[in-house]
mmCIF file of C-alpha atoms in Angstrom:
data_model
loop_
_atom_site.group_PDB
_atom_site.id
_atom_site.type_symbol
_atom_site.label_atom_id
_atom_site.label_comp_id
_atom_site.label_asym_id
_atom_site.label_seq_id
_atom_site.Cartn_x
_atom_site.Cartn_y
_atom_site.Cartn_z
ATOM 1 C CA MET A 1335 114.560 74.586 62.807
ATOM 2 C CA PRO A 1336 111.353 75.286 64.797
ATOM 3 C CA LYS A 1337 108.148 75.435 63.156
ATOM 4 C CA LYS A 1338 105.156 78.573 62.922
ATOM 5 C CA THR A 1339 102.442 78.662 65.502
ATOM 6 C CA VAL A 1340 98.700 79.513 65.123
ATOM 7 C CA TYR A 1341 100.777 82.066 67.946
ATOM 8 C CA ASP A 1342 103.210 83.249 64.939
ATOM 9 C CA LEU A 1343 99.317 84.008 63.047
ATOM 10 C CA PRO A 1344 99.321 88.115 63.377
ATOM 11 C CA THR A 1345 95.396 88.037 62.762
ATOM 12 C CA VAL A 1346 92.876 85.017 62.426
ATOM 13 C CA HIS A 1347 90.078 86.796 63.298
ATOM 14 C CA GLY A 1348 87.591 86.139 59.947
ATOM 15 C CA GLN A 1349 90.053 83.862 58.399
ATOM 16 C CA ARG A 1350 88.914 81.125 56.618
ATOM 17 C CA VAL A 1351 91.140 78.201 58.241
ATOM 18 C CA LEU A 1352 91.771 74.967 57.615
ATOM 19 C CA VAL A 1353 92.758 72.591 60.349
ATOM 20 C CA ARG A 1354 94.159 69.306 59.158
ATOM 21 C CA VAL A 1355 93.584 67.116 62.129
ATOM 22 C CA ASP A 1356 94.259 63.666 62.974
ATOM 23 C CA PHE A 1357 90.071 62.586 64.095
ATOM 24 C CA ASN A 1358 91.695 58.829 62.650
ATOM 25 C CA VAL A 1359 89.761 57.732 65.733
ATOM 26 C CA PRO A 1360 88.681 54.082 67.181
ATOM 27 C CA LEU A 1361 85.998 52.354 66.634
ATOM 28 C CA THR A 1362 83.560 49.435 67.915
ATOM 29 C CA PRO A 1363 81.932 47.205 65.129
ATOM 30 C CA THR A 1364 78.567 49.923 65.136
ATOM 31 C CA GLY A 1365 80.703 53.286 64.246
ATOM 32 C CA ALA A 1366 80.413 55.003 67.892
ATOM 33 C CA ILE A 1367 83.705 56.336 68.829
ATOM 34 C CA ALA A 1368 85.428 53.665 71.349
ATOM 35 C CA ASN A 1369 88.696 56.201 72.144
ATOM 36 C CA ASP A 1370 88.638 60.105 71.930
ATOM 37 C CA ARG A 1371 91.724 60.467 72.943
ATOM 38 C CA ARG A 1372 92.819 62.296 69.291
ATOM 39 C CA ILE A 1373 90.212 64.642 69.390
ATOM 40 C CA ARG A 1374 90.622 65.798 73.037
ATOM 41 C CA LYS A 1375 94.402 66.073 72.123
ATOM 42 C CA THR A 1376 93.438 69.157 69.059
ATOM 43 C CA LEU A 1377 90.859 71.127 71.279
ATOM 44 C CA PRO A 1378 93.743 73.507 72.293
ATOM 45 C CA THR A 1379 94.073 74.595 68.955
ATOM 46 C CA ILE A 1380 91.005 74.726 67.759
ATOM 47 C CA GLN A 1381 89.546 76.243 71.085
ATOM 48 C CA TYR A 1382 92.407 78.579 70.202
ATOM 49 C CA LEU A 1383 91.365 79.704 66.736
ATOM 50 C CA VAL A 1384 87.199 79.404 67.873
ATOM 51 C CA GLU A 1385 88.702 82.252 70.880
ATOM 52 C CA LYS A 1386 90.591 84.853 68.309
ATOM 53 C CA GLY A 1387 87.508 84.572 65.698
ATOM 54 C CA ALA A 1388 88.615 82.519 63.024
ATOM 55 C CA CYS A 1389 86.113 80.207 60.434
ATOM 56 C CA SER A 1390 87.285 76.876 60.980
ATOM 57 C CA ILE A 1391 87.176 74.096 59.066
ATOM 58 C CA VAL A 1392 88.490 70.950 60.558
ATOM 59 C CA MET A 1393 89.072 68.283 58.123
ATOM 60 C CA SER A 1394 90.897 64.875 58.600
ATOM 61 C CA HIS A 1395 90.234 61.335 57.529
ATOM 62 C CA LEU A 1396 89.252 57.891 59.703
ATOM 63 C CA GLY A 1397 89.376 54.425 59.017
ATOM 64 C CA ARG A 1398 90.107 52.774 55.557
ATOM 65 C CA PRO A 1399 87.156 53.101 53.586
ATOM 66 C CA THR A 1400 86.392 50.576 50.780
ATOM 67 C CA GLY A 1401 84.219 53.025 48.413
ATOM 68 C CA ASP A 1402 81.064 50.734 49.186
ATOM 69 C CA PRO A 1403 78.362 53.119 50.363
ATOM 70 C CA GLN A 1404 76.755 51.294 51.904
ATOM 71 C CA ALA A 1405 80.253 49.618 53.864
ATOM 72 C CA ASP A 1406 81.445 53.077 54.309
ATOM 73 C CA ALA A 1407 78.708 55.168 56.366
ATOM 74 C CA ILE A 1408 80.801 53.823 59.079
ATOM 75 C CA TYR A 1409 83.514 56.032 58.409
ATOM 76 C CA ARG A 1410 81.505 59.277 58.040
ATOM 77 C CA MET A 1411 82.434 61.948 60.284
ATOM 78 C CA ASP A 1412 79.030 62.828 62.237
ATOM 79 C CA ARG A 1413 79.739 60.785 64.895
ATOM 80 C CA VAL A 1414 83.028 62.978 65.263
ATOM 81 C CA ALA A 1415 81.810 66.657 64.800
ATOM 82 C CA HIS A 1416 78.810 65.717 66.912
ATOM 83 C CA ARG A 1417 82.083 64.553 69.734
ATOM 84 C CA LEU A 1418 83.940 67.884 68.978
ATOM 85 C CA GLU A 1419 80.936 69.774 69.689
ATOM 86 C CA GLU A 1420 79.839 67.885 72.924
ATOM 87 C CA LEU A 1421 83.716 69.155 73.403
ATOM 88 C CA LEU A 1422 83.969 72.542 73.133
ATOM 89 C CA GLY A 1423 80.495 72.592 74.566
ATOM 90 C CA ARG A 1424 79.598 75.044 70.700
ATOM 91 C CA PRO A 1425 78.154 73.846 67.209
ATOM 92 C CA VAL A 1426 80.133 72.868 65.090
ATOM 93 C CA ARG A 1427 78.140 72.349 61.436
ATOM 94 C CA LYS A 1428 78.995 68.952 59.793
ATOM 95 C CA ALA A 1429 79.431 69.048 55.597
ATOM 96 C CA ASP A 1430 78.404 65.624 53.983
ATOM 97 C CA GLU A 1431 81.272 66.041 51.333
ATOM 98 C CA VAL A 1432 84.879 66.527 50.908
ATOM 99 C CA VAL A 1433 84.739 69.271 48.484
ATOM 100 C CA GLY A 1434 82.160 70.774 45.978
ATOM 101 C CA PRO A 1435 79.533 73.442 45.549
ATOM 102 C CA ALA A 1436 77.528 72.610 48.403
ATOM 103 C CA VAL A 1437 80.776 72.863 51.052
ATOM 104 C CA GLU A 1438 82.087 76.060 49.589
ATOM 105 C CA ARG A 1439 78.140 77.063 50.292
ATOM 106 C CA ALA A 1440 78.988 76.457 53.768
ATOM 107 C CA VAL A 1441 82.189 77.880 54.082
ATOM 108 C CA ALA A 1442 80.725 81.139 52.884
ATOM 109 C CA ALA A 1443 78.381 80.943 55.989
ATOM 110 C CA LEU A 1444 80.859 80.691 58.243
ATOM 111 C CA ALA A 1445 80.805 83.333 60.936
ATOM 112 C CA PRO A 1446 84.173 84.031 63.166
ATOM 113 C CA GLY A 1447 84.296 81.252 66.054
ATOM 114 C CA ASP A 1448 82.698 78.860 63.959
ATOM 115 C CA VAL A 1449 83.758 75.089 63.200
ATOM 116 C CA LEU A 1450 82.811 73.304 60.083
ATOM 117 C CA VAL A 1451 83.807 69.459 59.672
ATOM 118 C CA LEU A 1452 83.917 68.078 56.832
ATOM 119 C CA GLU A 1453 83.463 64.649 55.060
ATOM 120 C CA ASN A 1454 85.973 62.302 55.615
ATOM 121 C CA LEU A 1455 88.778 62.978 53.565
ATOM 122 C CA ARG A 1456 89.324 59.450 52.128
ATOM 123 C CA PHE A 1457 86.076 59.532 50.623
ATOM 124 C CA HIS A 1458 87.445 61.058 47.670
ATOM 125 C CA PRO A 1459 89.996 59.266 45.183
ATOM 126 C CA GLY A 1460 92.456 62.325 45.395
ATOM 127 C CA GLU A 1461 93.465 62.371 48.905
ATOM 128 C CA LYS A 1462 95.074 58.873 48.965
ATOM 129 C CA ALA A 1463 96.220 59.994 45.448
ATOM 130 C CA GLY A 1464 97.712 63.260 46.406
ATOM 131 C CA ASP A 1465 95.960 64.573 43.153
ATOM 132 C CA ALA A 1466 96.367 68.219 42.415
ATOM 133 C CA ALA A 1467 93.294 69.282 41.578
ATOM 134 C CA PHE A 1468 91.465 68.107 44.451
ATOM 135 C CA ALA A 1469 94.342 69.369 46.081
ATOM 136 C CA ARG A 1470 93.683 73.295 44.468
ATOM 137 C CA SER A 1471 89.615 72.545 46.062
ATOM 138 C CA LEU A 1472 90.220 72.283 49.399
ATOM 139 C CA ALA A 1473 93.324 75.064 49.451
ATOM 140 C CA ASN A 1474 90.682 77.338 47.524
ATOM 141 C CA LEU A 1475 88.602 76.812 50.900
ATOM 142 C CA GLY A 1476 90.958 78.668 53.160
ATOM 143 C CA THR A 1477 93.208 81.559 53.854
ATOM 144 C CA ILE A 1478 95.493 80.139 56.083
ATOM 145 C CA TYR A 1479 96.544 76.104 56.844
ATOM 146 C CA VAL A 1480 97.041 74.125 60.087
ATOM 147 C CA ASN A 1481 98.424 70.691 60.482
ATOM 148 C CA ASP A 1482 97.615 69.698 63.868
ATOM 149 C CA ALA A 1483 97.796 66.059 62.041
ATOM 150 C CA PHE A 1484 101.030 64.578 63.685
ATOM 151 C CA GLY A 1485 100.282 61.268 63.763
ATOM 152 C CA THR A 1486 100.203 61.182 60.205
ATOM 153 C CA CYS A 1487 102.910 63.396 58.841
ATOM 154 C CA HIS A 1488 104.118 60.497 58.070
ATOM 155 C CA ASN A 1489 101.555 59.810 55.061
ATOM 156 C CA THR A 1490 101.801 61.637 51.681
ATOM 157 C CA ASP A 1491 98.129 62.508 51.574
ATOM 158 C CA ALA A 1492 96.903 65.308 49.584
ATOM 159 C CA SER A 1493 95.692 67.232 52.524
ATOM 160 C CA MET A 1494 99.381 67.175 53.570
ATOM 161 C CA VAL A 1495 101.264 67.745 51.320
ATOM 162 C CA ALA A 1496 99.465 69.041 48.226
ATOM 163 C CA VAL A 1497 97.437 71.346 49.971
ATOM 164 C CA PRO A 1498 99.627 73.035 51.637
ATOM 165 C CA ARG A 1499 102.137 72.979 48.313
ATOM 166 C CA ALA A 1500 99.361 74.537 46.758
ATOM 167 C CA MET A 1501 98.884 77.219 49.404
ATOM 168 C CA GLN A 1502 102.661 78.724 49.315
ATOM 169 C CA ASP A 1503 100.847 82.397 48.661
ATOM 170 C CA ARG A 1504 99.455 82.143 52.116
ATOM 171 C CA PRO A 1505 100.227 81.481 55.378
ATOM 172 C CA ARG A 1506 100.923 77.471 56.480
ATOM 173 C CA VAL A 1507 101.378 77.144 60.660
ATOM 174 C CA ALA A 1508 101.695 74.025 62.681
ATOM 175 C CA GLY A 1509 98.694 73.878 65.621
ATOM 176 C CA LEU A 1510 99.669 73.541 69.210
ATOM 177 C CA LEU A 1511 99.212 69.306 69.412
ATOM 178 C CA LEU A 1512 102.266 68.948 66.262
ATOM 179 C CA ALA A 1513 104.462 71.976 67.819
ATOM 180 C CA ARG A 1514 104.152 70.299 71.347
ATOM 181 C CA GLU A 1515 105.052 66.512 70.127
ATOM 182 C CA LEU A 1516 108.087 68.759 68.038
ATOM 183 C CA GLU A 1517 109.311 70.128 70.858
ATOM 184 C CA VAL A 1518 109.657 66.944 72.674
ATOM 185 C CA LEU A 1519 110.698 64.893 70.019
ATOM 186 C CA THR A 1520 113.456 67.103 68.727
ATOM 187 C CA HIS A 1521 114.625 67.816 73.011
ATOM 188 C CA LEU A 1522 115.345 63.145 72.656
ATOM 189 C CA LEU A 1523 117.385 63.072 69.971
ATOM 190 C CA GLU A 1524 119.268 66.123 70.546
ATOM 191 C CA ASN A 1525 119.815 66.354 74.431
ATOM 192 C CA PRO A 1526 117.844 63.679 76.350
ATOM 193 C CA GLN A 1527 118.586 63.686 79.799
ATOM 194 C CA ARG A 1528 121.171 60.656 80.535
ATOM 195 C CA PRO A 1529 120.732 57.702 81.685
ATOM 196 C CA LEU A 1530 118.910 57.423 77.925
ATOM 197 C CA VAL A 1531 116.648 53.710 78.342
ATOM 198 C CA GLY A 1532 114.440 53.043 75.313
ATOM 199 C CA ILE A 1533 112.052 50.112 75.403
ATOM 200 C CA VAL A 1534 110.602 48.229 72.780
ATOM 201 C CA GLY A 1535 107.908 45.858 72.118
ATOM 202 C CA GLY A 1536 105.110 44.562 69.960
ATOM 203 C CA ALA A 1537 105.015 41.362 67.141
ATOM 204 C CA LYS A 1538 107.927 42.392 64.435
ATOM 205 C CA VAL A 1539 111.337 43.418 64.467
ATOM 206 C CA SER A 1540 110.833 44.468 60.735
ATOM 207 C CA ASP A 1541 108.519 46.977 61.424
ATOM 208 C CA LYS A 1542 111.089 48.854 63.662
ATOM 209 C CA ILE A 1543 114.553 48.577 61.757
ATOM 210 C CA ALA A 1544 115.272 52.725 61.567
ATOM 211 C CA PHE A 1545 113.687 52.508 64.878
ATOM 212 C CA LEU A 1546 115.852 49.895 66.692
ATOM 213 C CA ARG A 1547 119.163 51.290 64.762
ATOM 214 C CA SER A 1548 118.369 54.750 65.488
ATOM 215 C CA LEU A 1549 117.714 54.142 69.221
ATOM 216 C CA LEU A 1550 120.880 51.668 69.708
ATOM 217 C CA GLY A 1551 122.959 54.697 68.246
ATOM 218 C CA ARG A 1552 121.481 56.648 71.085
ATOM 219 C CA VAL A 1553 120.314 54.382 73.878
ATOM 220 C CA ASP A 1554 122.093 53.723 77.462
ATOM 221 C CA ARG A 1555 119.788 50.616 77.987
ATOM 222 C CA LEU A 1556 117.167 48.706 75.086
ATOM 223 C CA LEU A 1557 114.651 46.923 76.627
ATOM 224 C CA VAL A 1558 113.286 44.098 74.535
ATOM 225 C CA GLY A 1559 109.736 42.483 75.167
ATOM 226 C CA GLY A 1560 106.789 41.545 73.047
ATOM 227 C CA ALA A 1561 106.330 39.219 70.057
ATOM 228 C CA MET A 1562 109.611 40.597 68.696
ATOM 229 C CA THR A 1563 111.346 38.960 72.155
ATOM 230 C CA TYR A 1564 111.937 35.849 70.701
ATOM 231 C CA THR A 1565 113.358 36.320 66.925
ATOM 232 C CA PHE A 1566 116.355 38.174 68.995
ATOM 233 C CA MET A 1567 116.285 34.553 70.973
ATOM 234 C CA LYS A 1568 116.184 32.452 68.190
ATOM 235 C CA ALA A 1569 119.130 34.544 67.026
ATOM 236 C CA GLN A 1570 120.804 33.499 69.521
ATOM 237 C CA GLY A 1571 120.224 30.121 69.367
ATOM 238 C CA ARG A 1572 117.966 29.474 71.767
ATOM 239 C CA SER A 1573 114.806 27.697 72.130
ATOM 240 C CA ILE A 1574 110.947 30.089 72.090
ATOM 241 C CA GLY A 1575 109.150 26.418 71.997
ATOM 242 C CA SER A 1576 106.305 27.597 69.253
ATOM 243 C CA SER A 1577 106.609 31.193 70.180
ATOM 244 C CA ARG A 1578 105.830 33.629 67.294
ATOM 245 C CA CYS A 1579 109.151 34.172 64.904
ATOM 246 C CA GLU A 1580 109.792 35.877 62.178
ATOM 247 C CA ASN A 1581 113.039 33.293 60.670
ATOM 248 C CA GLU A 1582 113.282 35.590 57.469
ATOM 249 C CA ARG A 1583 114.997 38.282 60.211
ATOM 250 C CA LEU A 1584 117.052 35.956 61.909
ATOM 251 C CA ASP A 1585 120.276 37.807 60.210
ATOM 252 C CA LEU A 1586 118.775 41.184 60.675
ATOM 253 C CA ALA A 1587 118.518 40.398 64.372
ATOM 254 C CA ARG A 1588 121.895 39.283 65.160
ATOM 255 C CA GLU A 1589 123.507 42.194 62.765
ATOM 256 C CA LEU A 1590 121.079 44.354 66.030
ATOM 257 C CA LEU A 1591 123.151 41.846 68.448
ATOM 258 C CA ALA A 1592 125.968 42.975 67.663
ATOM 259 C CA GLN A 1593 125.345 46.503 67.368
ATOM 260 C CA ALA A 1594 123.876 46.587 70.530
ATOM 261 C CA GLY A 1595 127.143 44.419 72.463
ATOM 262 C CA ASP A 1596 125.166 44.371 76.703
ATOM 263 C CA ARG A 1597 123.079 47.074 75.825
ATOM 264 C CA LEU A 1598 120.575 45.500 74.477
ATOM 265 C CA LEU A 1599 118.064 43.836 77.129
ATOM 266 C CA LEU A 1600 116.077 40.768 76.234
ATOM 267 C CA PRO A 1601 113.567 38.676 79.115
ATOM 268 C CA GLU A 1602 115.090 36.875 81.148
ATOM 269 C CA ASP A 1603 111.643 34.707 82.320
ATOM 270 C CA HIS A 1604 108.438 35.100 80.228
ATOM 271 C CA VAL A 1605 104.551 33.737 80.284
ATOM 272 C CA VAL A 1606 104.144 31.461 78.516
ATOM 273 C CA ALA A 1607 100.547 29.318 76.918
ATOM 274 C CA ASP A 1608 100.083 26.192 75.859
ATOM 275 C CA ARG A 1609 97.913 28.304 73.157
ATOM 276 C CA PRO A 1610 97.698 31.918 72.233
ATOM 277 C CA SER A 1611 94.474 32.601 73.668
ATOM 278 C CA ALA A 1612 92.714 34.619 76.626
ATOM 279 C CA ASP A 1613 91.797 31.103 78.548
ATOM 280 C CA ALA A 1614 94.542 28.715 77.544
ATOM 281 C CA HIS A 1615 96.776 27.061 80.680
ATOM 282 C CA THR A 1616 99.628 29.587 81.074
ATOM 283 C CA ARG A 1617 103.381 29.053 83.373
ATOM 284 C CA VAL A 1618 106.508 30.678 84.394
ATOM 285 C CA VAL A 1619 109.372 29.244 82.994
ATOM 286 C CA ALA A 1620 112.950 31.285 82.993
ATOM 287 C CA GLY A 1621 115.593 30.720 80.155
ATOM 288 C CA ASP A 1622 114.550 29.032 77.583
ATOM 289 C CA ILE A 1623 110.764 28.056 76.187
ATOM 290 C CA PRO A 1624 109.616 24.368 76.529
ATOM 291 C CA GLU A 1625 108.627 23.272 72.745
ATOM 292 C CA GLY A 1626 104.648 23.278 72.588
ATOM 293 C CA TRP A 1627 104.266 26.516 74.665
ATOM 294 C CA TYR A 1628 104.010 30.090 73.689
ATOM 295 C CA GLY A 1629 105.531 33.113 74.385
ATOM 296 C CA MET A 1630 103.023 35.388 75.919
ATOM 297 C CA ASP A 1631 104.439 38.304 77.499
ATOM 298 C CA ILE A 1632 107.902 39.278 80.149
ATOM 299 C CA GLY A 1633 107.737 37.129 83.391
ATOM 300 C CA PRO A 1634 108.118 38.955 86.591
ATOM 301 C CA GLN A 1635 112.147 38.725 87.033
ATOM 302 C CA THR A 1636 111.929 40.682 83.776
ATOM 303 C CA ARG A 1637 109.368 43.100 84.666
ATOM 304 C CA GLU A 1638 111.539 43.879 88.087
ATOM 305 C CA ARG A 1639 114.420 44.397 86.260
ATOM 306 C CA TYR A 1640 112.850 46.649 83.705
ATOM 307 C CA ALA A 1641 111.302 48.824 86.025
ATOM 308 C CA ALA A 1642 115.109 48.964 88.143
ATOM 309 C CA TRP A 1643 116.203 50.370 84.972
ATOM 310 C CA ILE A 1644 113.310 53.090 83.908
ATOM 311 C CA ARG A 1645 113.950 54.313 88.148
ATOM 312 C CA ARG A 1646 117.313 55.140 87.622
ATOM 313 C CA ALA A 1647 116.707 57.031 84.543
ATOM 314 C CA GLY A 1648 117.185 60.002 83.011
ATOM 315 C CA THR A 1649 114.342 59.780 79.905
ATOM 316 C CA VAL A 1650 112.830 57.019 78.717
ATOM 317 C CA VAL A 1651 111.183 56.582 75.165
ATOM 318 C CA TRP A 1652 108.339 53.549 75.484
ATOM 319 C CA ASN A 1653 107.204 51.787 71.594
ATOM 320 C CA GLY A 1654 105.270 48.594 72.118
ATOM 321 C CA PRO A 1655 103.574 46.225 74.394
ATOM 322 C CA MET A 1656 105.318 43.909 76.471
ATOM 323 C CA GLY A 1657 102.615 41.078 75.575
ATOM 324 C CA LYS A 1658 99.357 40.533 74.073
ATOM 325 C CA PHE A 1659 98.051 43.672 77.027
ATOM 326 C CA GLU A 1660 94.605 43.239 75.229
ATOM 327 C CA ASP A 1661 93.993 39.333 76.875
ATOM 328 C CA ALA A 1662 94.358 39.887 80.813
ATOM 329 C CA PRO A 1663 96.508 36.663 81.382
ATOM 330 C CA PHE A 1664 99.360 38.219 79.420
ATOM 331 C CA ALA A 1665 99.003 42.085 80.128
ATOM 332 C CA GLN A 1666 101.249 42.167 83.599
ATOM 333 C CA GLY A 1667 104.385 42.904 81.580
ATOM 334 C CA THR A 1668 103.138 45.679 79.721
ATOM 335 C CA ARG A 1669 101.004 47.051 83.076
ATOM 336 C CA ALA A 1670 104.347 46.848 85.248
ATOM 337 C CA VAL A 1671 106.354 49.151 82.662
ATOM 338 C CA ALA A 1672 103.824 51.332 82.637
ATOM 339 C CA HIS A 1673 103.854 51.734 86.788
ATOM 340 C CA ALA A 1674 107.222 51.842 86.581
ATOM 341 C CA LEU A 1675 107.496 55.317 83.879
ATOM 342 C CA ALA A 1676 104.313 56.433 85.839
ATOM 343 C CA ASP A 1677 106.457 56.502 89.213
ATOM 344 C CA SER A 1678 109.319 57.560 87.426
ATOM 345 C CA GLN A 1679 111.054 61.515 88.098
ATOM 346 C CA ALA A 1680 113.308 60.322 84.721
ATOM 347 C CA VAL A 1681 111.023 62.624 81.277
ATOM 348 C CA THR A 1682 109.125 59.836 80.014
ATOM 349 C CA ILE A 1683 108.296 59.718 76.316
ATOM 350 C CA VAL A 1684 105.294 56.975 75.223
ATOM 351 C CA GLY A 1685 104.792 56.703 71.598
ATOM 352 C CA GLY A 1686 102.578 54.116 69.573
ATOM 353 C CA GLY A 1687 99.069 53.287 68.715
ATOM 354 C CA GLU A 1688 98.959 50.379 71.153
ATOM 355 C CA THR A 1689 100.879 51.588 73.557
ATOM 356 C CA ALA A 1690 99.572 54.795 74.206
ATOM 357 C CA GLU A 1691 96.264 52.649 73.939
ATOM 358 C CA ALA A 1692 97.632 50.408 77.040
ATOM 359 C CA VAL A 1693 98.581 53.417 79.143
ATOM 360 C CA GLU A 1694 95.450 55.403 79.026
ATOM 361 C CA SER A 1695 93.591 51.871 79.403
ATOM 362 C CA PHE A 1696 95.453 51.639 82.843
ATOM 363 C CA GLY A 1697 94.692 55.484 84.288
ATOM 364 C CA LEU A 1698 98.075 56.955 83.778
ATOM 365 C CA ASP A 1699 98.503 58.518 80.939
ATOM 366 C CA SER A 1700 98.397 61.856 83.024
ATOM 367 C CA ARG A 1701 101.462 60.509 85.251
ATOM 368 C CA ILE A 1702 103.232 60.359 82.300
ATOM 369 C CA ALA A 1703 105.843 63.124 80.418
ATOM 370 C CA HIS A 1704 103.995 62.837 77.206
ATOM 371 C CA VAL A 1705 101.814 60.751 75.435
ATOM 372 C CA SER A 1706 102.677 60.891 71.575
ATOM 373 C CA THR A 1707 99.137 60.627 69.177
ATOM 374 C CA GLY A 1708 101.815 59.818 66.461
ATOM 375 C CA GLY A 1709 102.721 55.818 65.562
ATOM 376 C CA GLY A 1710 104.409 55.904 62.375
ATOM 377 C CA ALA A 1711 104.689 59.219 62.340
ATOM 378 C CA PHE A 1712 106.848 58.539 65.660
ATOM 379 C CA LEU A 1713 108.852 56.169 64.983
ATOM 380 C CA GLU A 1714 110.089 57.692 62.045
ATOM 381 C CA PHE A 1715 110.480 60.719 62.983
ATOM 382 C CA LEU A 1716 113.111 59.436 65.680
ATOM 383 C CA SER A 1717 114.661 57.144 63.382
ATOM 384 C CA GLY A 1718 115.818 60.353 61.590
ATOM 385 C CA SER A 1719 113.354 60.185 58.601
ATOM 386 C CA ARG A 1720 111.630 63.483 56.925
ATOM 387 C CA LEU A 1721 108.136 63.338 56.876
ATOM 388 C CA PRO A 1722 107.081 65.052 54.317
ATOM 389 C CA GLY A 1723 103.926 66.300 56.277
ATOM 390 C CA LEU A 1724 106.336 69.339 57.694
ATOM 391 C CA GLU A 1725 107.553 70.013 54.445
ATOM 392 C CA TYR A 1726 105.466 73.279 53.569
ATOM 393 C CA LEU A 1727 105.392 74.589 56.433
ATOM 394 C CA GLU A 1728 106.573 77.510 57.426
ATOM 395 C CA GLU A 1729 109.867 77.825 59.398
ATOM 396 C CA ARG A 1730 110.944 80.564 62.616
ATOM 397 C CA THR A 1731 113.750 82.468 61.259
#
């Protein structure tokens, strides 16, 4: 059943609205924001609350803090708050703590339309622990809870589960980004336009077992790329040279191949390298991979074959790059698939951090119907798994 959204709230003027977002942006080694896509995606929700006169208390985690104040300085939310201020075009305040008297005073000082960003949630040990006392401290800051963090809905962090659980006497709704994610992905599961073509890449079969099984139960064709290709090839008894392979997952790969039959397509040619490095010697080989060579990307024949399937699709869902796209010699497969989706008349859905990053780096994200902000959440939702972050949001009746 659809979740209530901020549009379902009768009024937010003067209300203290806790807004859980996913501002876990990639950072450069110096702590600068490398890509602000996750901030930009949440702007419609925050702008709506600002325009309606809410007192917005924005909270997110950032990175993987260790507990060492010096090492964790890079994960402070100051740069994120500053970037949000630039994008909103209005002042954004920043709290130096997550909870406590100073935060309570900052919240009490908010006027309608103000925005306050809390310090990194994971600076407090109660966040990852799902601690109820910590959750109550956060919950006491707000009169309304808004979840606009699809990318973390598969987590059980306090801000995702224990806080809305502690606020069951108050409105708990989805933000506009989360609502859109759920709408698109639910439609994909329940009523996709056919043919439905799935594209799966990345390194490991083991990372996507449930996702692969779910896709194989739904798709008309599943196109495989990335390093997981070589686990499937070896499971077929083929030579993969020195390519990466999950030898402990060969039985699983055989099981998936048997389930798929002719619906699962593996690359027919490969870009191979004499070592897994951007400055390696490379060539294209068809069929099996020679000894001493590493499979690094899908080859030109496979690119065209996959593009042909994308052209005839009614819906395409893609997760995982076709090769080591960060290195220019091995980016052509991922680039070709991205262009095929951008040129397609199908409903095109891209999910996963790396895949979304690739599409954006090629300048094609505006030509994809939906680029999901979720990685793990995207995979788990499409695998049919329950997302804990949705459990305590109110449903439309």
